[in-house]
CSV table of C-alpha atoms and ligand atoms in Angstrom, one decimal:
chain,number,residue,atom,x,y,z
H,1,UNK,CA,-12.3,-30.1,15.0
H,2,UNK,CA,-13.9,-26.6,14.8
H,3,UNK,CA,-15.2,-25.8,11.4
H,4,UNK,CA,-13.2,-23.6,9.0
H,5,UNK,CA,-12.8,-21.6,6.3
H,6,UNK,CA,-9.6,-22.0,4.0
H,7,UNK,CA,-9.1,-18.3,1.9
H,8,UNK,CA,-6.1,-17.2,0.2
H,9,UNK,CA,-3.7,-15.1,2.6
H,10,UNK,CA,-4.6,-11.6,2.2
H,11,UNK,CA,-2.3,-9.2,0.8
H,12,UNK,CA,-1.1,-5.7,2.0
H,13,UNK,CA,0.2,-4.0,-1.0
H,14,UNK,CA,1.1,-1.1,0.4
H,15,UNK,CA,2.7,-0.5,4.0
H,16,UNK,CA,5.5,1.5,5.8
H,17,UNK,CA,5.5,-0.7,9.0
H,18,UNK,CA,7.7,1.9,10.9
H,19,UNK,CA,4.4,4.5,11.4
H,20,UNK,CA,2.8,1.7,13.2
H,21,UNK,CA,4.5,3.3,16.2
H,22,UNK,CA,2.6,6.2,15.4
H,23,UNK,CA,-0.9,5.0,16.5
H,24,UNK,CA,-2.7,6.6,19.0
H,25,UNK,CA,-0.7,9.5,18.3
H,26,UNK,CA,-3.3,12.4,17.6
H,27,UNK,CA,-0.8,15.3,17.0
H,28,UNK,CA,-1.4,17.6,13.8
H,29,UNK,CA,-3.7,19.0,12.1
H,30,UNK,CA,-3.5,17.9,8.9
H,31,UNK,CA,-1.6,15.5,7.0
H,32,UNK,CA,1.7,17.7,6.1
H,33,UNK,CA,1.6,18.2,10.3
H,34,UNK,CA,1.2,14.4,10.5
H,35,UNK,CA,4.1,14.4,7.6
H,36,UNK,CA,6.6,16.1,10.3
H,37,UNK,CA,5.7,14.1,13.3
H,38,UNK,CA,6.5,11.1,11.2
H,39,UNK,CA,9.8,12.7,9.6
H,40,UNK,CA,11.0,12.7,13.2
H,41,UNK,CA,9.8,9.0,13.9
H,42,UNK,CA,11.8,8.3,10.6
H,43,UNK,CA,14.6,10.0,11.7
H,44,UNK,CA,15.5,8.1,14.7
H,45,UNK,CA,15.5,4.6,12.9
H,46,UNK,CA,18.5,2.4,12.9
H,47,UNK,CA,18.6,-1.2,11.6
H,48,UNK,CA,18.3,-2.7,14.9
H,49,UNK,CA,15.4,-1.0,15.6
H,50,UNK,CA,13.6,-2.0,11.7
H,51,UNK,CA,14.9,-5.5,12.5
H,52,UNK,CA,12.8,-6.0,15.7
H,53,UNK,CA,9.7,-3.8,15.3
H,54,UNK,CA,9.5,-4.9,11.6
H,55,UNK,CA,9.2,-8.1,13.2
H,56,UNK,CA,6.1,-7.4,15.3
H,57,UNK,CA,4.4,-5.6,12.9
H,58,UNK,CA,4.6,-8.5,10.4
H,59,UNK,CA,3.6,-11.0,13.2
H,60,UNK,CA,0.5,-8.3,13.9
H,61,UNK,CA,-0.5,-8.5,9.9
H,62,UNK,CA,-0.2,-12.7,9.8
H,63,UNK,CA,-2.4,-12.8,12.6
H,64,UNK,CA,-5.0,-10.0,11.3
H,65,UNK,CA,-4.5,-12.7,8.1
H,66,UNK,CA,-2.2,-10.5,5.9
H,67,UNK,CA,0.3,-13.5,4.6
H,68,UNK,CA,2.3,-11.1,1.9
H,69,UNK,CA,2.7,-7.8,2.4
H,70,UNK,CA,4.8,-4.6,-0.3
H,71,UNK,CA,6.9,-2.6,2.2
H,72,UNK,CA,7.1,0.6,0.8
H,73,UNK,CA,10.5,1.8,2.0
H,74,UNK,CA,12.3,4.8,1.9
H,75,UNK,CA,14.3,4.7,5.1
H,76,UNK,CA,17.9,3.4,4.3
H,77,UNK,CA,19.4,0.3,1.9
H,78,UNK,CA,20.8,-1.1,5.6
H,79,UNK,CA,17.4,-0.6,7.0
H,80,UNK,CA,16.0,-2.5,3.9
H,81,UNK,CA,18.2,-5.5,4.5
H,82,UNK,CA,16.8,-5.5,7.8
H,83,UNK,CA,13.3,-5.4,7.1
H,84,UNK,CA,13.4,-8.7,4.9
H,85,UNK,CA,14.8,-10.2,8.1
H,86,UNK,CA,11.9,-9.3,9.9
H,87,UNK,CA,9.6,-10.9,7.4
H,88,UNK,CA,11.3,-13.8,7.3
H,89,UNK,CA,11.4,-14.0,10.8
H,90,UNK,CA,7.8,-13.6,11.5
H,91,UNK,CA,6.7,-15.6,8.1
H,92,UNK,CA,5.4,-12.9,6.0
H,93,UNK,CA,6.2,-12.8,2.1
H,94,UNK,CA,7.7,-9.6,1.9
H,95,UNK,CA,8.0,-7.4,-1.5
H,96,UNK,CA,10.4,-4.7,-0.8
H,97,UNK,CA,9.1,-1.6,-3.2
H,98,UNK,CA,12.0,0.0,-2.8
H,99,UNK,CA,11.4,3.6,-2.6
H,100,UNK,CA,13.3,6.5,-5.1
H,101,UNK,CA,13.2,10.0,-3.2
H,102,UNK,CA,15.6,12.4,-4.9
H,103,UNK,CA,14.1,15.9,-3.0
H,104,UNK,CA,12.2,16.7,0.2
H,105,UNK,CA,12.3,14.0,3.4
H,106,UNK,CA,15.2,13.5,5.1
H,107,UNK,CA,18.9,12.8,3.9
H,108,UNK,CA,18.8,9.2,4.5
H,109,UNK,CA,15.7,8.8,2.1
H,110,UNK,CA,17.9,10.4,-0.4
H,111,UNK,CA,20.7,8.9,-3.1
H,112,UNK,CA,23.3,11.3,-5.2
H,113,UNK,CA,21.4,10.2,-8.0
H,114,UNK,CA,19.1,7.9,-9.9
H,115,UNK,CA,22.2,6.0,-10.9
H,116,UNK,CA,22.8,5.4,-7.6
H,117,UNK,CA,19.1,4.7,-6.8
H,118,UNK,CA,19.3,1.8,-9.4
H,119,UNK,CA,22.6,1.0,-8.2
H,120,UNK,CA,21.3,0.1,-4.5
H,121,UNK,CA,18.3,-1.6,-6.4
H,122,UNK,CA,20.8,-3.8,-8.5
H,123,UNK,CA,22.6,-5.0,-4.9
H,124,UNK,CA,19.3,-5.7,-3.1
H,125,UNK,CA,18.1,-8.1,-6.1
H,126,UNK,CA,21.5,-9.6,-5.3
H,127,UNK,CA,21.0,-10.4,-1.9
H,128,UNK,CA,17.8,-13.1,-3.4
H,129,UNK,CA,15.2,-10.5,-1.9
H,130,UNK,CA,12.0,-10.1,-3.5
H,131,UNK,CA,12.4,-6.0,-5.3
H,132,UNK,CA,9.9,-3.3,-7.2
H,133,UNK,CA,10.7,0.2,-7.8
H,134,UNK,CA,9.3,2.9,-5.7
H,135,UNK,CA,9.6,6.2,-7.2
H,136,UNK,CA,7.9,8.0,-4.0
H,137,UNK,CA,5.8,10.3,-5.6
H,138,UNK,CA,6.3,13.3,-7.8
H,139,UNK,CA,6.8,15.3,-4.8
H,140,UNK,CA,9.7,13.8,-4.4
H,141,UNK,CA,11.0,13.2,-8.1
H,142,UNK,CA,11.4,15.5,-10.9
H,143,UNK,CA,11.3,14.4,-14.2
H,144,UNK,CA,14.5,13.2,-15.4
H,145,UNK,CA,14.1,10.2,-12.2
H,146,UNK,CA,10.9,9.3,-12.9
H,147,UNK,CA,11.8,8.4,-16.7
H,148,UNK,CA,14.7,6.6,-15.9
H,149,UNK,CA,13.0,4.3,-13.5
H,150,UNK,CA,10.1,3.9,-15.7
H,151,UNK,CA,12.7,2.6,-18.4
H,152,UNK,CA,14.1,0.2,-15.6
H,153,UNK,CA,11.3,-1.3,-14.4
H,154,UNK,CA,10.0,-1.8,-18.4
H,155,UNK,CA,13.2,-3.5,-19.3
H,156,UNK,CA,13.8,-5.6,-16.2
H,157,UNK,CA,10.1,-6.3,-15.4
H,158,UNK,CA,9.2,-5.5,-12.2
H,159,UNK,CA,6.7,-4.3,-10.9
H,160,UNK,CA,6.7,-0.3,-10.0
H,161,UNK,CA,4.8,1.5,-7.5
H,162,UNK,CA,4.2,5.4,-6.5
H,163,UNK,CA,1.8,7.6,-3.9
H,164,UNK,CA,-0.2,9.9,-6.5
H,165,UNK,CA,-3.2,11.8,-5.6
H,166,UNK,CA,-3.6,11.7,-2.5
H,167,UNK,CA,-4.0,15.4,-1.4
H,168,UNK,CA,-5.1,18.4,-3.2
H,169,UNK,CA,-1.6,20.1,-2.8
H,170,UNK,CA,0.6,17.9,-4.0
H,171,UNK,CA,-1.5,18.3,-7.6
H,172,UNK,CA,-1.3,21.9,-7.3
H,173,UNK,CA,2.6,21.4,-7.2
H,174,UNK,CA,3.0,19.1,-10.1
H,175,UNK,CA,0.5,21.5,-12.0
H,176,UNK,CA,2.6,24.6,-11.3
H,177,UNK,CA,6.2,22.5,-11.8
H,178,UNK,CA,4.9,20.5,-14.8
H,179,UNK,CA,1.8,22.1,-16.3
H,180,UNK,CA,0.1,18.6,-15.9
H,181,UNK,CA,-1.7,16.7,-12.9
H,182,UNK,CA,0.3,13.5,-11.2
H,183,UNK,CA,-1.0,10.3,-13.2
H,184,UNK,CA,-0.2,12.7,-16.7
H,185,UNK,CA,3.1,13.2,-15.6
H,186,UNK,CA,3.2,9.3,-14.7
H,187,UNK,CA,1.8,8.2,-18.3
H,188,UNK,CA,4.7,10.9,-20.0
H,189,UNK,CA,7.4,9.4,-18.2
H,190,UNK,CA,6.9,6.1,-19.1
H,191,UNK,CA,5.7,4.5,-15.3
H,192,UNK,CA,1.8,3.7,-15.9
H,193,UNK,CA,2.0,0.4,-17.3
H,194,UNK,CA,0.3,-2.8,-16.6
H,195,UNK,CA,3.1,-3.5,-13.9
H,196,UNK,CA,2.1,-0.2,-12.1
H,197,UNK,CA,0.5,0.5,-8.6
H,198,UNK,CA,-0.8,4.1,-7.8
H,199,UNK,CA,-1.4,4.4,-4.2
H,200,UNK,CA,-4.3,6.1,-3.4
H,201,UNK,CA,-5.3,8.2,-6.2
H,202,UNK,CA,-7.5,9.7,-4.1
H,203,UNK,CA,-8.3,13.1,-5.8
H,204,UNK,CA,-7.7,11.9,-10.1
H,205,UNK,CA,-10.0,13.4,-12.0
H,206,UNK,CA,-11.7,11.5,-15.1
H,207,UNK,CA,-8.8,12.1,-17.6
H,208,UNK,CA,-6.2,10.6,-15.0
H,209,UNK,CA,-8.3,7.5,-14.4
H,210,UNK,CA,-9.0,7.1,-18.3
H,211,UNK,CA,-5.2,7.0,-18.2
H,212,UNK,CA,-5.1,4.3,-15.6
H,213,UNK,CA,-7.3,2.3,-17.6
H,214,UNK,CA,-6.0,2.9,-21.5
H,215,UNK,CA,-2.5,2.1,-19.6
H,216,UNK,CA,-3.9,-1.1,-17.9
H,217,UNK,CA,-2.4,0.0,-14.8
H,218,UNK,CA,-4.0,-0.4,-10.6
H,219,UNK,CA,-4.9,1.6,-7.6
H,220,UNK,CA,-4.2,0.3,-4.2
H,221,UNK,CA,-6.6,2.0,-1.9
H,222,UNK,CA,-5.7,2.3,1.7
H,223,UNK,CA,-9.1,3.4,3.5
H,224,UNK,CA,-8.2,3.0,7.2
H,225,UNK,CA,-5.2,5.6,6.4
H,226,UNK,CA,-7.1,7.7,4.2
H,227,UNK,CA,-9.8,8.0,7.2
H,228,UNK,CA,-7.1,9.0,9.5
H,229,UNK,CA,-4.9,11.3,7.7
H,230,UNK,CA,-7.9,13.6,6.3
H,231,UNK,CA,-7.0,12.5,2.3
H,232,UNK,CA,-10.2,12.2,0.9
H,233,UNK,CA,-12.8,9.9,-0.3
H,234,UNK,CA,-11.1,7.6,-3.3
H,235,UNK,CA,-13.2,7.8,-6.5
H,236,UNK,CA,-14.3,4.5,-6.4
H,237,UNK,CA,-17.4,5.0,-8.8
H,238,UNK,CA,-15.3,6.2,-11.7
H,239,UNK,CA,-12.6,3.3,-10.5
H,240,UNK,CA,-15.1,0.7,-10.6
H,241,UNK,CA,-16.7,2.3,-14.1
H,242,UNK,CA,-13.4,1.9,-15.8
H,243,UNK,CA,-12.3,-1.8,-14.4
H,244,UNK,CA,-9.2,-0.5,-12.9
H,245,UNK,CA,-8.1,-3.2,-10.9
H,246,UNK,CA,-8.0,-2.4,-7.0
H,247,UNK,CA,-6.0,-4.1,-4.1
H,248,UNK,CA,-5.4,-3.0,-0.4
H,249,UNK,CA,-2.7,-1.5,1.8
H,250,UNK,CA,-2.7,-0.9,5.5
H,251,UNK,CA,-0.3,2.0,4.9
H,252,UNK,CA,0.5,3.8,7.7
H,253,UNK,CA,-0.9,0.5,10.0
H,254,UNK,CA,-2.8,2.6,12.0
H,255,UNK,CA,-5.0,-0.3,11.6
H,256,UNK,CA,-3.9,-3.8,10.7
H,257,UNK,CA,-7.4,-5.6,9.0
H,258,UNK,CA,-7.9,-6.4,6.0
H,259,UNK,CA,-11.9,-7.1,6.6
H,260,UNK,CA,-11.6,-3.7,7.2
H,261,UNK,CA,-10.3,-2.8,4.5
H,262,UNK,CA,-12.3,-4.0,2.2
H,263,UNK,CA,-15.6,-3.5,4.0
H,264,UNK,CA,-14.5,0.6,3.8
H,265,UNK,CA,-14.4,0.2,0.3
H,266,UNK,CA,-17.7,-1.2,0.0
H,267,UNK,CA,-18.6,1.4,2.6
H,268,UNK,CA,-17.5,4.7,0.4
H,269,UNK,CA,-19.0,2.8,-2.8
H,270,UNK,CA,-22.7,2.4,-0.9
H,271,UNK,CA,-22.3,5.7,0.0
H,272,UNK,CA,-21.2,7.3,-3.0
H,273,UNK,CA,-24.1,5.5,-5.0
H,274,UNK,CA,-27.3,5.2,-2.3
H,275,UNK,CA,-27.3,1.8,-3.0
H,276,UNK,CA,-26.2,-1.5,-1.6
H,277,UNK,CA,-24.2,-4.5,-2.8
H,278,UNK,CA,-22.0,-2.1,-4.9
H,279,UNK,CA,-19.0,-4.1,-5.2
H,280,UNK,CA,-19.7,-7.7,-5.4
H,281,UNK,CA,-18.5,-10.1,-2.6
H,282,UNK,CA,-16.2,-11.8,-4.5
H,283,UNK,CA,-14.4,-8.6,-6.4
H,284,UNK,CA,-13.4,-7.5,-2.7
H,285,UNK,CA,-11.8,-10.6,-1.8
H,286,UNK,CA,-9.9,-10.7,-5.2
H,287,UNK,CA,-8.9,-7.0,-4.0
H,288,UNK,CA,-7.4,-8.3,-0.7
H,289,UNK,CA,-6.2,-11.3,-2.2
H,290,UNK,CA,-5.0,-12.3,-5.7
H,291,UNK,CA,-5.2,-8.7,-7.1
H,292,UNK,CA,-2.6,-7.4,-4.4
H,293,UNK,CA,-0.4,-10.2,-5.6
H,294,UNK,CA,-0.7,-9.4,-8.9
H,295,UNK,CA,0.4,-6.1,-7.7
H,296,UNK,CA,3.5,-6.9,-6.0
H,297,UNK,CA,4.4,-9.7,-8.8
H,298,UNK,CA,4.4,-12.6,-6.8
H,299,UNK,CA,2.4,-15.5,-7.3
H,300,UNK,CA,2.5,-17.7,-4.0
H,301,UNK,CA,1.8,-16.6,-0.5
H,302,UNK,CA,0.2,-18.5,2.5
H,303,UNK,CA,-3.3,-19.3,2.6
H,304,UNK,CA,-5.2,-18.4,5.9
H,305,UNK,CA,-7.9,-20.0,7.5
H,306,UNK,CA,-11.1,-18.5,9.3
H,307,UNK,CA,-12.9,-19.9,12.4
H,308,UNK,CA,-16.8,-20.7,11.0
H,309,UNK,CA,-17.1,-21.3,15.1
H,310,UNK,CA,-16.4,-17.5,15.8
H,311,UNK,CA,-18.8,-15.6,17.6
H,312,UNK,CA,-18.8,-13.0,15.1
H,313,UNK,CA,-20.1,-15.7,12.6
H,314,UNK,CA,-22.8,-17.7,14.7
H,315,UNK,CA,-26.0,-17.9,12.6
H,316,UNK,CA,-24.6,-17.6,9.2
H,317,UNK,CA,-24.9,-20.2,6.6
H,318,UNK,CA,-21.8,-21.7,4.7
H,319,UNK,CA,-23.3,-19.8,2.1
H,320,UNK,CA,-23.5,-16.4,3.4
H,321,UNK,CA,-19.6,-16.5,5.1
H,322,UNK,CA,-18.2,-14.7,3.0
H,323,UNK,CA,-20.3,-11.8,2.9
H,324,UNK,CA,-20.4,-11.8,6.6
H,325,UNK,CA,-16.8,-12.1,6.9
H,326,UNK,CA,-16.4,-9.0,5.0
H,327,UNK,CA,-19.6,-7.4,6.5
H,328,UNK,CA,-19.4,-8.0,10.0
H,329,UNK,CA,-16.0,-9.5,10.9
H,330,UNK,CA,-13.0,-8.4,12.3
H,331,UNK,CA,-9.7,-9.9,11.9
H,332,UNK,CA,-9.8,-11.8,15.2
H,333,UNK,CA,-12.1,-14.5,13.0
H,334,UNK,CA,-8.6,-15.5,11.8
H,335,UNK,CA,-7.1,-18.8,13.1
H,336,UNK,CA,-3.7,-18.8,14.4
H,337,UNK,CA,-1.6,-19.8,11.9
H,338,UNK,CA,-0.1,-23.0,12.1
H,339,UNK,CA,3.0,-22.2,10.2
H,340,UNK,CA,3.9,-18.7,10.8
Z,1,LIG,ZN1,2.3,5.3,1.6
């Protein structure tokens, strides 16, 4: 029996699984051209389709050792439904964060109303599947949404995630609409709470992180998609400074792996500071693993195993594996599961 590794699952916080069909694709200069080319993907979706690429996306993240993953989703209530088919079918816990868009995208991303936003929230919780609330961004919702969902997710508990940050314009917007950057308008609304997940925060300047961390709320950082779509460097010194809790997301799964992930983190940090060992170890495995869980309220997911017997990990000590894993690894040092 080949020597192995037992680690908790690792867990993608933040992902829209229909852009995988996007990679490779180079089109666009920037990301609001990427934005359209996507728009158009989004646009051509259908339940069927969700149902069985869904399906093989999920099987892509168990095998890269993702076991739970947040699907950020914004593409129908039908479509939704059929995405928690596909996790089941391919043995991934699956949070749907269901996504609020009141203005901008396409029609199907949008309700009549916030009432009806809640209402199709309300229905999915009745169907047993596992639900937080997804106001997109503040692109996409004025004021009047983002306070009402705020309330909703405070009174019922769950957990509430939003894009914020992530490029230059989007701030200039909210600054010319609002008089105040994204995260303020968040914390005025009533969504940065302990139960909140920014997504990215790429570009928040000190006063929006002290507002992160006075409101107790996380960031999940997404660095492979960040690389690719020209967002930015996150501000991981002033995260890390505050103890704003960070998790993972493969977002637009131009990449599926969470090593990855995490070693990009580690990556910006080292060179952000000219130093090494910037984030310890451990702290980036809690990222990938129980603080993404924490972000998507659940408390069980699958564990994962890792193959010591890997070339990738010939000559390391037990002691060292960890380090390596996230150092030098890819996801292909993860076993097959056994159960998925
Ligand atoms: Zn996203």
């Amino acid at each position: 029996m080949a020597d192995r590794l037992v680690l908790p699952g690792f867990v993608n916080a933040h992902s829209h699984a229909f852009q995988r069909a996007l990679r490779g694709k180079v089109e666009g200069g920037d990301f609001w051209a990427w934005r359209e080319a996507m728009l158009d993907l989004a646009r051509g979706l259908t339940p069927e389709h969700v149902r069985t690429e869904y399906s093989a996306v999920y099987r892509e993240m168990r095998a890269a050792g993702y076991t739970a993953v947040g699907e950020f989703h914004y593409v129908g209530f039908t479509e939704a439904e059929a995405a928690v088919e596909a996790a089941r079918e391919a043995g991934m816990e699956l949070v749907v964060l269901y996504a609020a868009y009141a203005r901008g995208g396409l029609d199907r991303f949008r309700p009549d109303s916030v009432g009806a936003y809640l209402d199709q929230v309300e229905a999915l919780r009745g169907t047993g599947a596992l639900v937080g609330l997804a106001p997109h961004s503040v692109r996409a919702c004025p004021r009047d949404w983002l306070e009402e969902i705020g309330g909703y997710a405070a009174s019922e508990g769950l957990v509430l995630h939003v894009h914020a940050d992530e490029q230059p314009r989007e701030i200039e917007e909210c600054l010319a609409e609002h008089g105040l950057r994204p995260l303020e308008l968040l914390g005025e609304t009533g969504c940065l709470g302990p139960r909140t997940t920014i997504v990215h925060a790429t570009h928040a300047d000190e006063r929006e992180l002290d507002l992160l961390a006075d409101t107790g709320a996380r960031v999940c950082l997404c660095p492979t998609t960040e690389a690719n779509l020209g967002d930015g460097f996150p501000p991981l010194v002033g995260l890390l400074e505050r103890g704003i809790p960070l998790c993972i997301g493969s977002d637009s799964n131009v990449r599926i792996d969470p090593l990855e992930e995490l070693r990009e983190l580690e990556g910006i940090a080292r060179r952000q500071t000219l130093r090494r060992n910037v984030i310890p170890v451990a702290d980036l495995i809690t990222a990938g693993t129980a603080s993404g869980g924490a972000a998507l309220g659940i408390d069980d997911w699958p564990g994962i195993e890792i193959d010591l017997d890997h070339a990738s990990l010939r000559g390391v000590p037990p002691s060292d594996a960890h380090a390596a894993l996230v150092h030098g690894c890819g996801a292909d040092v993860v076993t097959p599961s056994r159960d998925a």
